[in-house]
Structure formats: structure tokens, C-alpha cells
Short mmCIF file of C-alpha atoms and ligand atoms in Angstrom, two decimals:
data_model
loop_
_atom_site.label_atom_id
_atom_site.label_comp_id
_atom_site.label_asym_id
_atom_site.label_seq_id
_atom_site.Cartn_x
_atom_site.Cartn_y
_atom_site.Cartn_z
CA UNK A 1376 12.88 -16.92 15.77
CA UNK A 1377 10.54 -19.93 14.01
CA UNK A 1378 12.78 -21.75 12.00
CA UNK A 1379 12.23 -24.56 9.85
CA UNK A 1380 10.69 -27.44 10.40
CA UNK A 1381 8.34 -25.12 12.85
CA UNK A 1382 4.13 -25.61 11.90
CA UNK A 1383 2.65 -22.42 10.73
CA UNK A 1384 -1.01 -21.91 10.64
CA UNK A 1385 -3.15 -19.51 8.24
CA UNK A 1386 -6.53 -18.62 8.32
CA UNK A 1387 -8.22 -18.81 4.80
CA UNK A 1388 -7.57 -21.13 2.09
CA UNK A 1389 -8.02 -18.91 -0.80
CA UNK A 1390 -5.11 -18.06 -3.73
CA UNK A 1391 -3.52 -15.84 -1.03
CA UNK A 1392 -3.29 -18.67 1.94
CA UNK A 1393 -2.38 -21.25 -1.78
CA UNK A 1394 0.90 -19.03 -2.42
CA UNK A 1395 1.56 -18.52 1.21
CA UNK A 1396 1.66 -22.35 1.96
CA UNK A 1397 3.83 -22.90 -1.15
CA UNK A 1398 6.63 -20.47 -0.08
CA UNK A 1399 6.28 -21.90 3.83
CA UNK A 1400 6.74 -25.25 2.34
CA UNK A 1401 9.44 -24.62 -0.22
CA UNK A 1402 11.37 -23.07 2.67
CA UNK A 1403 10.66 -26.09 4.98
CA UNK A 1404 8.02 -25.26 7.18
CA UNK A 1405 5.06 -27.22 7.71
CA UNK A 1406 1.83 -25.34 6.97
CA UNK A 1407 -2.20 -25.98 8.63
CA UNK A 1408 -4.71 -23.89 6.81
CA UNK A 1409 -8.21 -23.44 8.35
CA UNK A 1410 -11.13 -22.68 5.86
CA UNK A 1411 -14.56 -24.56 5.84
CA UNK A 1412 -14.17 -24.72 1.90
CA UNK A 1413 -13.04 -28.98 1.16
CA UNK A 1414 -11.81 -27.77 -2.29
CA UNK A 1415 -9.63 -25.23 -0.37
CA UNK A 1416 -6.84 -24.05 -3.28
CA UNK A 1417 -4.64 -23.77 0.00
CA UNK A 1418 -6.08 -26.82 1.51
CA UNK A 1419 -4.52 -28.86 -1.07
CA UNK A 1420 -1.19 -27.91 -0.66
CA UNK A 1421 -1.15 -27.95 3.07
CA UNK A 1422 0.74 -30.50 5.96
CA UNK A 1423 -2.82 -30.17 7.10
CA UNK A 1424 -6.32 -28.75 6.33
CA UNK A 1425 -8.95 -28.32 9.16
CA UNK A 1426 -12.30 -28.09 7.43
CA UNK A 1427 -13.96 -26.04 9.80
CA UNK A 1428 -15.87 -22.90 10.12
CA UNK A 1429 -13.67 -19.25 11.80
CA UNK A 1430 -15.32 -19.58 15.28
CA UNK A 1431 -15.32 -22.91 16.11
CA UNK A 1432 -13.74 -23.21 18.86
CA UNK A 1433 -12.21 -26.81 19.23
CA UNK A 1434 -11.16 -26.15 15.72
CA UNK A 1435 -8.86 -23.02 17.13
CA UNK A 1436 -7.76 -25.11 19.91
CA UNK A 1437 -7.03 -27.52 17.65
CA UNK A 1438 -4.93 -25.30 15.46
CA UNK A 1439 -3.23 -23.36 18.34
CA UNK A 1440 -1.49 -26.48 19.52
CA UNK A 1441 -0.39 -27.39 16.35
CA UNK A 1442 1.33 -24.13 15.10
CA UNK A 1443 4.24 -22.38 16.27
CA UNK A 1444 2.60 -18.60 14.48
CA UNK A 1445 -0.37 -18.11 13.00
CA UNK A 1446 -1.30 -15.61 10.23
CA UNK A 1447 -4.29 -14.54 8.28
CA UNK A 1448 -5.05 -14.38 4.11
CA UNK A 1449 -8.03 -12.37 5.01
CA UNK A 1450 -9.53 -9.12 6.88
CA UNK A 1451 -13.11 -10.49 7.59
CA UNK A 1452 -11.91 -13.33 10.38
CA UNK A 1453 -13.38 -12.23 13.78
CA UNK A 1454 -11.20 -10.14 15.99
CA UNK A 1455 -11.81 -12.70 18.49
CA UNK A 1456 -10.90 -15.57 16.53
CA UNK A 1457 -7.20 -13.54 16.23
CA UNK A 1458 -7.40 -12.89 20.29
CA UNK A 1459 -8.58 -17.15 21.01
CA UNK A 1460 -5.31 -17.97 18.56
CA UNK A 1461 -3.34 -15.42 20.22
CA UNK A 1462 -3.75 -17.30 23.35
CA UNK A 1463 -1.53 -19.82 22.37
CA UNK A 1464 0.90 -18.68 19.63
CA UNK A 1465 1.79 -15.34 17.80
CA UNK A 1466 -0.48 -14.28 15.74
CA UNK A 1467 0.53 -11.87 13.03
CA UNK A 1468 -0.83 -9.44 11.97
CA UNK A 1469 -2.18 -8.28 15.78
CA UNK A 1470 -6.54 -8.53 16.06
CA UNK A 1471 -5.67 -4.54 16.54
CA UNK A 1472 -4.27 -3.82 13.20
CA UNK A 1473 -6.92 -6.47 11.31
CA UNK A 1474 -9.95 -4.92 13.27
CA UNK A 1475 -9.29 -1.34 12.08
CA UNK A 1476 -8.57 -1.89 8.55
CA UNK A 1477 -11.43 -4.76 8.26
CA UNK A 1478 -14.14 -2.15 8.53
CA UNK A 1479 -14.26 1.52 6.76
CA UNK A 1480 -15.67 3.23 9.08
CA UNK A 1481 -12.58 2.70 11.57
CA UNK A 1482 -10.08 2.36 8.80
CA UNK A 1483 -10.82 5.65 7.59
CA UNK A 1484 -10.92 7.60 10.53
CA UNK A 1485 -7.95 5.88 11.72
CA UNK A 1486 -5.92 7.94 8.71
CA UNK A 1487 -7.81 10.84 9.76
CA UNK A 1488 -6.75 11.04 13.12
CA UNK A 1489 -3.06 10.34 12.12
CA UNK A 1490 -3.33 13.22 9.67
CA UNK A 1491 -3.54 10.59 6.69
CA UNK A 1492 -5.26 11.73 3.41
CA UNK A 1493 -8.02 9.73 2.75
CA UNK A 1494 -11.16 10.64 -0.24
CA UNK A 1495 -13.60 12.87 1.67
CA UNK A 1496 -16.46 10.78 3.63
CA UNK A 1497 -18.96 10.76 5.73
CA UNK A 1498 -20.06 7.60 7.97
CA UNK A 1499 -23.57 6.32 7.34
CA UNK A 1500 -25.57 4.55 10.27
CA UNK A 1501 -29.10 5.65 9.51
CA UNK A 1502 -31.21 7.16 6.19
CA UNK A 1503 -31.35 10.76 8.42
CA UNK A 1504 -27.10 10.66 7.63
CA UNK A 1505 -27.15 9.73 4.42
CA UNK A 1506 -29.47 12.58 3.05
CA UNK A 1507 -26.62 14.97 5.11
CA UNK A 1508 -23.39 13.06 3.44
CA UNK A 1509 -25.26 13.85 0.53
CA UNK A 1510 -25.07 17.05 1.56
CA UNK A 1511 -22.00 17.06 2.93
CA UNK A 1512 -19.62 15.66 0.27
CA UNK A 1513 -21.89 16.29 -3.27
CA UNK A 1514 -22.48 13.84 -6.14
CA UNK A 1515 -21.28 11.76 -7.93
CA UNK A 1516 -21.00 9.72 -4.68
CA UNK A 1517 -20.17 6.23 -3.50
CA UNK A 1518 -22.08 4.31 -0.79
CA UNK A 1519 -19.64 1.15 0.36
CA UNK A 1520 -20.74 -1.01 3.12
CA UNK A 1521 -18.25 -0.83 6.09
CA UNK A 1522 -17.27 -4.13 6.53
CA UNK A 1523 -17.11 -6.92 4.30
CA UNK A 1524 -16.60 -5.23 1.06
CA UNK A 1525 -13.94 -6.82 -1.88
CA UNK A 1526 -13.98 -6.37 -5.38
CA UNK A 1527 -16.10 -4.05 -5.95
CA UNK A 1528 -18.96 -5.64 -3.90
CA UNK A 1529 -21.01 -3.44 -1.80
CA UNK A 1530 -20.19 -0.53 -3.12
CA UNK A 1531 -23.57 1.74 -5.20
CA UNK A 1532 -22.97 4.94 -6.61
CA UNK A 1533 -25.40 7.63 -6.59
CA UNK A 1534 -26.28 10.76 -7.71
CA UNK A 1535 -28.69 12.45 -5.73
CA UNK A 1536 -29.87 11.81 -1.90
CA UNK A 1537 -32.95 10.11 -3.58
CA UNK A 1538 -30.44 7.23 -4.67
CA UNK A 1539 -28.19 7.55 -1.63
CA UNK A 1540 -31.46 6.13 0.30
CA UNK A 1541 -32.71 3.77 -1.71
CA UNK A 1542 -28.79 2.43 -2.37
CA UNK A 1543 -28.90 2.75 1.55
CA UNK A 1544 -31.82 0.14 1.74
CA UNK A 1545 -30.36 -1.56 -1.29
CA UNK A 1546 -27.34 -2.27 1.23
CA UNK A 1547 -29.89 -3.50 4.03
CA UNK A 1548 -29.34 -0.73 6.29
CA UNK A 1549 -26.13 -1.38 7.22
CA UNK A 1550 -23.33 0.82 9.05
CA UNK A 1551 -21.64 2.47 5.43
CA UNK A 1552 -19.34 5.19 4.38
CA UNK A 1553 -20.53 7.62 1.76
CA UNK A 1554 -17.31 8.82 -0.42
CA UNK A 1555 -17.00 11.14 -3.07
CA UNK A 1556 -16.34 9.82 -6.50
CA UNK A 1557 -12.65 11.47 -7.07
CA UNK A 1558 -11.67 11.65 -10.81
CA UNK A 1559 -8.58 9.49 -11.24
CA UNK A 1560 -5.84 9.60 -13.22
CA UNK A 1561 -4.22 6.59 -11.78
CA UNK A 1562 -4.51 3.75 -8.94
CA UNK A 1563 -1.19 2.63 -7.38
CA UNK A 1564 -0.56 0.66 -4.61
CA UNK A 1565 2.29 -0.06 -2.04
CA UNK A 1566 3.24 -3.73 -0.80
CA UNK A 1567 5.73 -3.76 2.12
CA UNK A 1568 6.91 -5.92 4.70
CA UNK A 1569 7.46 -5.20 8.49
CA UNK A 1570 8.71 -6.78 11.62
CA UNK A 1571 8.17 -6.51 14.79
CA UNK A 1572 11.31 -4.51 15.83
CA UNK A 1573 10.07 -2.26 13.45
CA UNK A 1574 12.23 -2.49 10.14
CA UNK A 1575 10.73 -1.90 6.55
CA UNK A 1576 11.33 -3.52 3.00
CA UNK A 1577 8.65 -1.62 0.53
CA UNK A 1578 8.37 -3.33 -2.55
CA UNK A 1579 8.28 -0.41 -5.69
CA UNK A 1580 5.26 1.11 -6.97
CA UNK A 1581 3.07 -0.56 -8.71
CA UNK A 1582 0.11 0.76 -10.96
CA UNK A 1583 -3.28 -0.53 -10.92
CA UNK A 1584 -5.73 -0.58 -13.52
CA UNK A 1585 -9.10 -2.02 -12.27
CA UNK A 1586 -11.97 -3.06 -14.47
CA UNK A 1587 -16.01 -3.20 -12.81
CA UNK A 1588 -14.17 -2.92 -9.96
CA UNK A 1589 -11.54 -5.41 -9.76
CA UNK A 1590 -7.74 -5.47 -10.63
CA UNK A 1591 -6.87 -6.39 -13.83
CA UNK A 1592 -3.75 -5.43 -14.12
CA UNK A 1593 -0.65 -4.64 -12.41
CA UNK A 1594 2.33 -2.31 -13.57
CA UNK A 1595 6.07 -1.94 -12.28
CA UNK A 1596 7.61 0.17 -11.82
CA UNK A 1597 4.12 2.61 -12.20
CA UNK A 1598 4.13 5.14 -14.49
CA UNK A 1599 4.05 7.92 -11.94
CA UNK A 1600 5.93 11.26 -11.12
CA UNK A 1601 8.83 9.89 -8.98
CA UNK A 1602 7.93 12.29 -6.31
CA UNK A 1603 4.28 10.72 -6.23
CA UNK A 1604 6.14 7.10 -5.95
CA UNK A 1605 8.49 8.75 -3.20
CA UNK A 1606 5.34 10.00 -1.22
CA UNK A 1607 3.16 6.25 -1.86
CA UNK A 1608 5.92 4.56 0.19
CA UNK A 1609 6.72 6.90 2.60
CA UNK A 1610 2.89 7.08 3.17
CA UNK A 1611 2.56 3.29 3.37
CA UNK A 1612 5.35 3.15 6.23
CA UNK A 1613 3.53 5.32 8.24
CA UNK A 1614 0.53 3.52 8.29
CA UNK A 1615 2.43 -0.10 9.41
CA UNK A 1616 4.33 2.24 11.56
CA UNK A 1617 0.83 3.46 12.95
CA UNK A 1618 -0.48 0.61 13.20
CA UNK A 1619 2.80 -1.09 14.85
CA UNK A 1620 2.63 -3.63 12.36
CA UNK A 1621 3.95 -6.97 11.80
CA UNK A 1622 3.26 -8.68 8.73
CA UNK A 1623 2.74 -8.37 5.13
CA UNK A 1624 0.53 -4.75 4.82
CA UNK A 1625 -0.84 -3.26 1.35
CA UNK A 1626 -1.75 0.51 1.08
CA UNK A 1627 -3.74 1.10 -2.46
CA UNK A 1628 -3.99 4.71 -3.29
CA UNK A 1629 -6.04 7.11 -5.95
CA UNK A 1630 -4.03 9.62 -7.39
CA UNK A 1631 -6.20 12.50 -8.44
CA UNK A 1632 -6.37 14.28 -12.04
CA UNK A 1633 -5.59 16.81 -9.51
CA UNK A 1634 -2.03 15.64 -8.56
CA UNK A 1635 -3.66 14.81 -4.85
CA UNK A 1636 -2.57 11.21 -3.49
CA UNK A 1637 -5.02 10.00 -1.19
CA UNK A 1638 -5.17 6.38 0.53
CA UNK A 1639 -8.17 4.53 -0.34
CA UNK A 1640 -7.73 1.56 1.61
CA UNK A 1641 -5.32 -1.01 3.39
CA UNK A 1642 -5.33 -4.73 3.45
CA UNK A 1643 -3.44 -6.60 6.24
CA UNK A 1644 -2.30 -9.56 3.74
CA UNK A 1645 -0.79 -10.29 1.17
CA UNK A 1646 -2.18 -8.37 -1.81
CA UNK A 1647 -3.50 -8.86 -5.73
CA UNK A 1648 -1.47 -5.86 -6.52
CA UNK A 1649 2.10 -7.76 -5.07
CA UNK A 1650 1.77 -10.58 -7.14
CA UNK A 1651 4.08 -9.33 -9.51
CA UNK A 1652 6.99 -10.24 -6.84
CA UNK A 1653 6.36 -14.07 -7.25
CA UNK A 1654 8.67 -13.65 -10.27
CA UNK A 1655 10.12 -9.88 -10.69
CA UNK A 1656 11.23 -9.69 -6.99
CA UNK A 1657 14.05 -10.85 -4.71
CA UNK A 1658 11.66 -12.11 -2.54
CA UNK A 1659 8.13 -12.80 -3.19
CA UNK A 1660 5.50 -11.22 -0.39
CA UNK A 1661 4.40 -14.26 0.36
CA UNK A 1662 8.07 -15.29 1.79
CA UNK A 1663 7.73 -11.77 3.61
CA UNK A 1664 4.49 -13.30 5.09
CA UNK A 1665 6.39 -16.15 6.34
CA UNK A 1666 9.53 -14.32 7.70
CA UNK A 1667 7.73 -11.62 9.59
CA UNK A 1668 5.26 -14.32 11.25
CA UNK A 1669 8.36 -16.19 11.79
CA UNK A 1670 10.69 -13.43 13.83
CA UNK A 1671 13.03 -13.05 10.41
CA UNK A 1672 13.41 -9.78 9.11
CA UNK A 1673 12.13 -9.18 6.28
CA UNK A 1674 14.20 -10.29 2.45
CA UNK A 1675 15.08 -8.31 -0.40
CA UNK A 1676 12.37 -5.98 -1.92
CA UNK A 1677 14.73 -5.34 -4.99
CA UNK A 1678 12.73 -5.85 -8.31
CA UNK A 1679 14.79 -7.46 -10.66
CA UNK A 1680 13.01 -6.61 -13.96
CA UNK A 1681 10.25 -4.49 -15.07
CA UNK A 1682 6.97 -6.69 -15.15
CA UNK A 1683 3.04 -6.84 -16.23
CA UNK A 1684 0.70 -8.83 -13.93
CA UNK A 1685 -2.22 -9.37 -15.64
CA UNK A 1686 -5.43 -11.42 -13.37
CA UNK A 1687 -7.11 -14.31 -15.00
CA UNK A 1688 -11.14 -14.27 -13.85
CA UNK A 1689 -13.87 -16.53 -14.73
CA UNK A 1690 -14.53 -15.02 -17.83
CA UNK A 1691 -11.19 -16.62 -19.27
CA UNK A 1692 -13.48 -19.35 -19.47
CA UNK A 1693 -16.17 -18.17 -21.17
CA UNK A 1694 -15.18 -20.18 -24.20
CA UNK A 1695 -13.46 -22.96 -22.80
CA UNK A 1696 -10.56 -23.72 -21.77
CA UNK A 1697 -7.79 -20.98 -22.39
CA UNK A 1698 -5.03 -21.65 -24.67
CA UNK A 1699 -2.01 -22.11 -21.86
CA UNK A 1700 0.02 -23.33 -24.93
CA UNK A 1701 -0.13 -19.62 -26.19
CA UNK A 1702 1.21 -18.56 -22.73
CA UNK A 1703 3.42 -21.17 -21.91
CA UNK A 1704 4.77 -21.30 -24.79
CA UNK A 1705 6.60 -17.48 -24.27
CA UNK A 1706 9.47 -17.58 -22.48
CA UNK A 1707 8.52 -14.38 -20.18
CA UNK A 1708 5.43 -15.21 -19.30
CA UNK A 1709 5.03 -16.95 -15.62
CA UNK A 1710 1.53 -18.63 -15.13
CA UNK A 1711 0.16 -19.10 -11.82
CA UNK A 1712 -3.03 -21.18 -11.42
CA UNK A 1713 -4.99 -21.61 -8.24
CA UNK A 1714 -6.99 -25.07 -8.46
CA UNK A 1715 -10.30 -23.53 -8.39
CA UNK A 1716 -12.62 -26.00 -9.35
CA UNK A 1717 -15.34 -23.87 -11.19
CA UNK A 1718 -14.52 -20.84 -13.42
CA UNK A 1719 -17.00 -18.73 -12.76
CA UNK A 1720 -17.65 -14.83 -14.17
CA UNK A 1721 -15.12 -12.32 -12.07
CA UNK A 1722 -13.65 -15.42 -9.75
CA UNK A 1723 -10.09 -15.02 -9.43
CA UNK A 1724 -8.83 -18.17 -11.32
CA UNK A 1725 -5.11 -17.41 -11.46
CA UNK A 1726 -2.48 -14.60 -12.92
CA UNK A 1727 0.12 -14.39 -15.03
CA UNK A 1728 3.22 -12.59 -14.88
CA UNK A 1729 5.11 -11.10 -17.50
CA UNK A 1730 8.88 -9.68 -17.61
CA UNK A 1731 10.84 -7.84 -20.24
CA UNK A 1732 13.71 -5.11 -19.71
CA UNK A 1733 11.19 -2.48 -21.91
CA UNK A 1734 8.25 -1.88 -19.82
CA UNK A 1735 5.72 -0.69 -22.27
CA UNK A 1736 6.68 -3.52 -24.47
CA UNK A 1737 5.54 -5.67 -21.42
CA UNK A 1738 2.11 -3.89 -21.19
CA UNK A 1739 1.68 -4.28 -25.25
CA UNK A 1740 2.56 -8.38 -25.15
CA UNK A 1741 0.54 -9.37 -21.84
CA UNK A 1742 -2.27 -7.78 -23.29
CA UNK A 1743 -2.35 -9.47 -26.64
CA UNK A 1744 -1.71 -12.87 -24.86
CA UNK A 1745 -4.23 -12.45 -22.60
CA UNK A 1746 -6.10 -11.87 -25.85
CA UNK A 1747 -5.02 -14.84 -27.63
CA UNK A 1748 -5.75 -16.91 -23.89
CA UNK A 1749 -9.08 -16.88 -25.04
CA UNK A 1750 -9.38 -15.90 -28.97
CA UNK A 1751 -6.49 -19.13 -30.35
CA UNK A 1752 -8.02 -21.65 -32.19
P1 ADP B 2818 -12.69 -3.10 -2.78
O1 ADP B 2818 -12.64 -3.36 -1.30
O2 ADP B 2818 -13.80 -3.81 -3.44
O3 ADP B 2818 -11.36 -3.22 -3.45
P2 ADP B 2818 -12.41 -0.23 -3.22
O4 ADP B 2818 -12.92 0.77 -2.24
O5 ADP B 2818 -10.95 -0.39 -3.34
O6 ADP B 2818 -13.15 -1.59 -2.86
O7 ADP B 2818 -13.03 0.10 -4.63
C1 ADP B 2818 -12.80 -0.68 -5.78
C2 ADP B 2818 -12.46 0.23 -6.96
O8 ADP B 2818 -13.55 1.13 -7.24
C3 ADP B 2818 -11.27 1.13 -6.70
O9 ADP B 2818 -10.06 0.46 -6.92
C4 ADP B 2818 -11.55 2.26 -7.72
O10 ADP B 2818 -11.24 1.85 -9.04
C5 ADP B 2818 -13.06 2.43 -7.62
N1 ADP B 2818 -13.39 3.42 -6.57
C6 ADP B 2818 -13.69 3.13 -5.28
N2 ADP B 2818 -13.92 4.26 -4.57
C7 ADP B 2818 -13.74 5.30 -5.40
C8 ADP B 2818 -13.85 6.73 -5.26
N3 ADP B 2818 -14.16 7.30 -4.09
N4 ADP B 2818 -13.60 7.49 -6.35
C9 ADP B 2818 -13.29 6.92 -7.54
N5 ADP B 2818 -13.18 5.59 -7.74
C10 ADP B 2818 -13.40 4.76 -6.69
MG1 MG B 2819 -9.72 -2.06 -3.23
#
């Protein structure tokens, strides 16, 4: 067991290494956070920043002696730098678990081959294979890059093999999946927690509505069939369990107007989707993060009230600065900023959380105040 007082390092100083460092510290850790960036949102609420790049290696050193565990905000650090860190501390989540689910191709065949249902695909190495996923899987069709990918970024859709190639090129040649486009009747996602021994705390539900490709809001509990809730979780378990799993793991799934439930992909963090338990949860997953890197089991997953998370981008912005008095000035309405310097279009700027006992009264009131963020004079 790491207990207080112990350093813990992160790698990544975005909003999700920010909200880990704050729950470290406020439990009385002390926190280093490696990320290039200088205006690091985690940087600035870190013991310690090391402004240096993911393989430098006197910078690993360098953070290796200082921490006690290590843990990650993001997919796309090298394996290795997870197996030089792992050299002299734990390092959780494991360079196994992060290397499969930071690239498609492995991720998804991964579920496959632990009988996991995943949106039909094809992998995509040359032009020759993606005229046959064409083929293969019909149209409308999505070509994602394989590694790399967030928001909504690499990803074309396509019609016909004529646009699979040139989207192909488009991507510069690089190893891709080709998906079908499933028709949706709702995204959900599962947030859970897992230690090393091997027990679970999933965190309920929650319903994701995306917009161009990014979340933009969150709902709890989601307004699915209880037996498609029952079957998210128990399907999210498997996969930490498959992946013997320590750390903070998210699972987001498509459920299909079809009444399938298929996994669409898994993030070894932290997650947009679990920001709702900053507020609505007996512990947030960022204090997961830091008990599972630190030997503890994991908290209370209990959500204490029904709640909205709704994501403030760049575009908040557009007209200025929003009207925070509107916000603030509700007394169920939690706002979480990140200390981004520069609000730019579809940069995750910060999120607000909103409770009330009557859930769609939630959804109605966070979207008119996200409404008024921007439309107050
Ligand atoms: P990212 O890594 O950018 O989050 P995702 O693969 O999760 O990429 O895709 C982002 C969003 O695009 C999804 O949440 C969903 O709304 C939509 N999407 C992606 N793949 C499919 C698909 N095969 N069928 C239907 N919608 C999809
Ligand atoms: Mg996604």
C-alpha cells in the first residue's frame, strides 16, 4: 500500500491528469506530472511539473526516482515509455492493457477473440483491403485510423469503395479499421474501477449523447432497458477482467435500433463520460485512479443523485466570455474549469455538472443554462 505523503507520477497534463492531481493532493499525496505542454492544466496544480517530451529518457529516470506509482491520463504514451517507468515503480495501468486498447486494430480483435461484441470490421493495411472491407461489411461505412484517434479525429465515412480509397489516402495510408455505420438508438458507457487482486466498483450507466463526434453530454442513470444496463457492466468487467486490469478502465458502447449492445471502444483512464462522479458519486474516478495505483481498493461507486454532465468546448467562447454568473448562480450546478489558456472551436475547456432528484428535469435545466452560458446579456 502507497499511503500518503507517497509521490505519484502521471503521464499527461491534460483536464484528466488536472482532476487526477487535485484528488491525489486533496488526499495528501504529492503529485509529478510529465507533459512537454508549459501551460500544462495539470502542470499547474502539481508538487512538480517536468516539461519534457514522452521518450526522453533522463526525463523518465528522472520521474521514476521521484514517484512511488506512476499512472497515465492518456492511451497514445509509448508502450515502452510504460515498460522504462515500470523499471522502477508500478505503473498502472500495465504497457499490456494500454498497448491493446491504444490501437483498433488490436483492441478490436482483442474482444473478438474473448467472444466480445464489437461493430463488424475489417482491418485496413493497404488500398487492395479496403476495396474488400468494402465488400465485406457494405456502406454506409467508417474508415478510423488505428491508432491515435480521439474525438472524432481520424475517422471518414464513406459510401462506396471509390471513397473508402481516396478516404484511405486521405488518412495517409495508414494501418485503419473499416466499420460499419450501425444505426443507434443510444451511446452508453461504463466507468469502473479495479485492483490488482481483482475486485470491481462499476460506477452506473451513463448515457452519451455526442455531437460531430464528441461528447456533449452525459446522463445518469441512462435511460436504458435495465437489462441493457445489467449487460453494459457485466460486459465492462469482463474486459478489465480480460485484460487483468488495474486502474481506472472505461468501456463506451452503441446500442443498436436493433436492441444489439456492442462495445465500441475502451479507454484505460479516466473518462469524459465519468465526470459526472466528481459531484453525483461517493467517490469521484479520479480518487479510484489514485487508490488502485496506490494498492487501496477501490471507494464507493454509489451515485448519490441523478445528474446531467454537460462539456463546455471552445465554442462557449465564441462570443466571449460565458456568463458563469448564470451558472454559478444555481445552486445545482457544479462548474469545473480546466485553465486552458485559449478557447478554441471543439477544445475541451471545462464541464459542468448538474444534480436534481427528477432526472429529466436535470436534462431540461442544463440545457437551457448551457444556453444562457452563452446567449445572457
Ligand atoms: P473517438 O476515439 O474519437 O471517440 P469513436 O470510435 O468513439 O472515436 O467515435 C466517435 C463517435 O462517432 C462515436 O461516439 C459515435 O457517435 C460515432 N461513431 C463511431 N463509430 C460508429 C459506427 N460504427 N456506427 C455509428 N456511429 C459511430
Ligand atoms: Mg469514443
Amino acid at each position: 500500500m502507497i499511503l500518503p505523503d507517497a509521490t505519484l507520477g502521471v503521464l499527461g497534463g491534460g483536464q484528466l491528469g488536472r482532476m487526477f492531481t487535485c484528488a491525489a493532493r486533496s488526499m495528501g499525496y504529492r503529485v509529478v506530472v510529465l507533459d512537454p505542454d508549459p501551460h500544462s492544466p495539470a502542470g499547474a496544480m502539481a508538487d512538480r511539473h517536468i516539461r519534457a517530451d514522452y521518450v526522453d529518457h533522463a526525463a523518465l529516470a528522472a520521474m521514476g526516482k521521484a514517484c512511488a506509482a506512476i499512472t497515465t491520463e492518456f492511451e497514445n504514451v509509448p508502450a515502452q515509455t510504460l515498460e522504462i517507468l515500470a523499471e522502477h515503480c508500478p505503473v498502472r495501468p500495465h504497457a499490456g492493457a494500454v498497448s491493446i486498447v491504444q490501437d483498433r486494430i488490436r483492441e478490436k480483435t482483442f474482444l473478438r477473440a474473448h467472444d466480445l461484441p464489437t461493430v463488424p470490421f475489417d482491418t485496413v493495411l493497404q488500398t487492395r483491403a479496403v476495396v474488400q472491407a468494402v465488400k465485406d461489411l457494405g456502406t454506409p461505412a467508417i474508415l478510423k485510423c488505428a491508432a491515435f484517434g480521439y474525438d472524432g479525429k481520424g475517422q471518414i465515412t464513406v459510401h462506396n469503395e471509390q471513397e473508402a480509397v481516396a478516404a484511405f489516402e486521405t488518412l495517409g495510408g495508414v494501418p485503419c479499421v473499416l466499420e460499419r455505420r450501425v444505426d443507434l438508438a443510444a451511446e452508453v458507457s461504463v466507468v469502473l474501477a479495479r485492483d490488482a487482486a481483482g475486485n470491481t466498483a462499476c460506477y452506473p450507466v451513463a448515457e452519451n449523447i455526442h455531437v460531430n463526434g464528441i461528447l456533449d453530454t452525459t446522463i445518469v442513470p441512462a435511460r436504458v432497458a435495465p437489462e441493457i444496463a445489467q449487460r453494459a457492466t457485466e460486459m465492462a468487467a469482463a474486459v478489465a477482467e480480460a485484460l487483468q486490469y488495474c486502474g481506472v478502465l472505461a468501456v463506451e458502447f452503441f446500442v443498436t435500433t436493433g436492441g444489439e449492445l456492442l462495445i465500441n471502444e475502451i479507454a484505460p483512464r479516466p473518462h469524459n463520460s465519468g465526470h459526472y462522479t466528481l459531484d453525483a458519486c461517493a467517490t469521484s474516478q479520479f480518487e479510484q485512479q489514485v487508490r488502485t495505483l496506490c494498492g487501496l481498493p477501490p471507494g464507493d461507486a454509489r451515485l448519490l443523485s441523478p445528474v446531467v454532465m454537460v462539456n463546455l468546448l471552445g465554442d462557449v467562447w465564441g462570443g466571449g466570455t460565458p456568463h458563469w454568473d448564470v451558472l454559478l448562480q444555481d445552486p445545482k450546478a457544479k462548474l469545473h474549469l480546466y485553465g486552458k489558456k485559449e478557447a478554441r472551436p471543439g477544445r475541451k475547456m471545462g464541464h459542468f455538472n448538474y444534480l436534481d432528484d427528477d432526472l429529466e428535469r436535470a436534462v431540461a435545466t442544463a440545457k437551457a443554462l448551457w444556453q444562457e452560458l452563452h446567449c445572457a446579456s
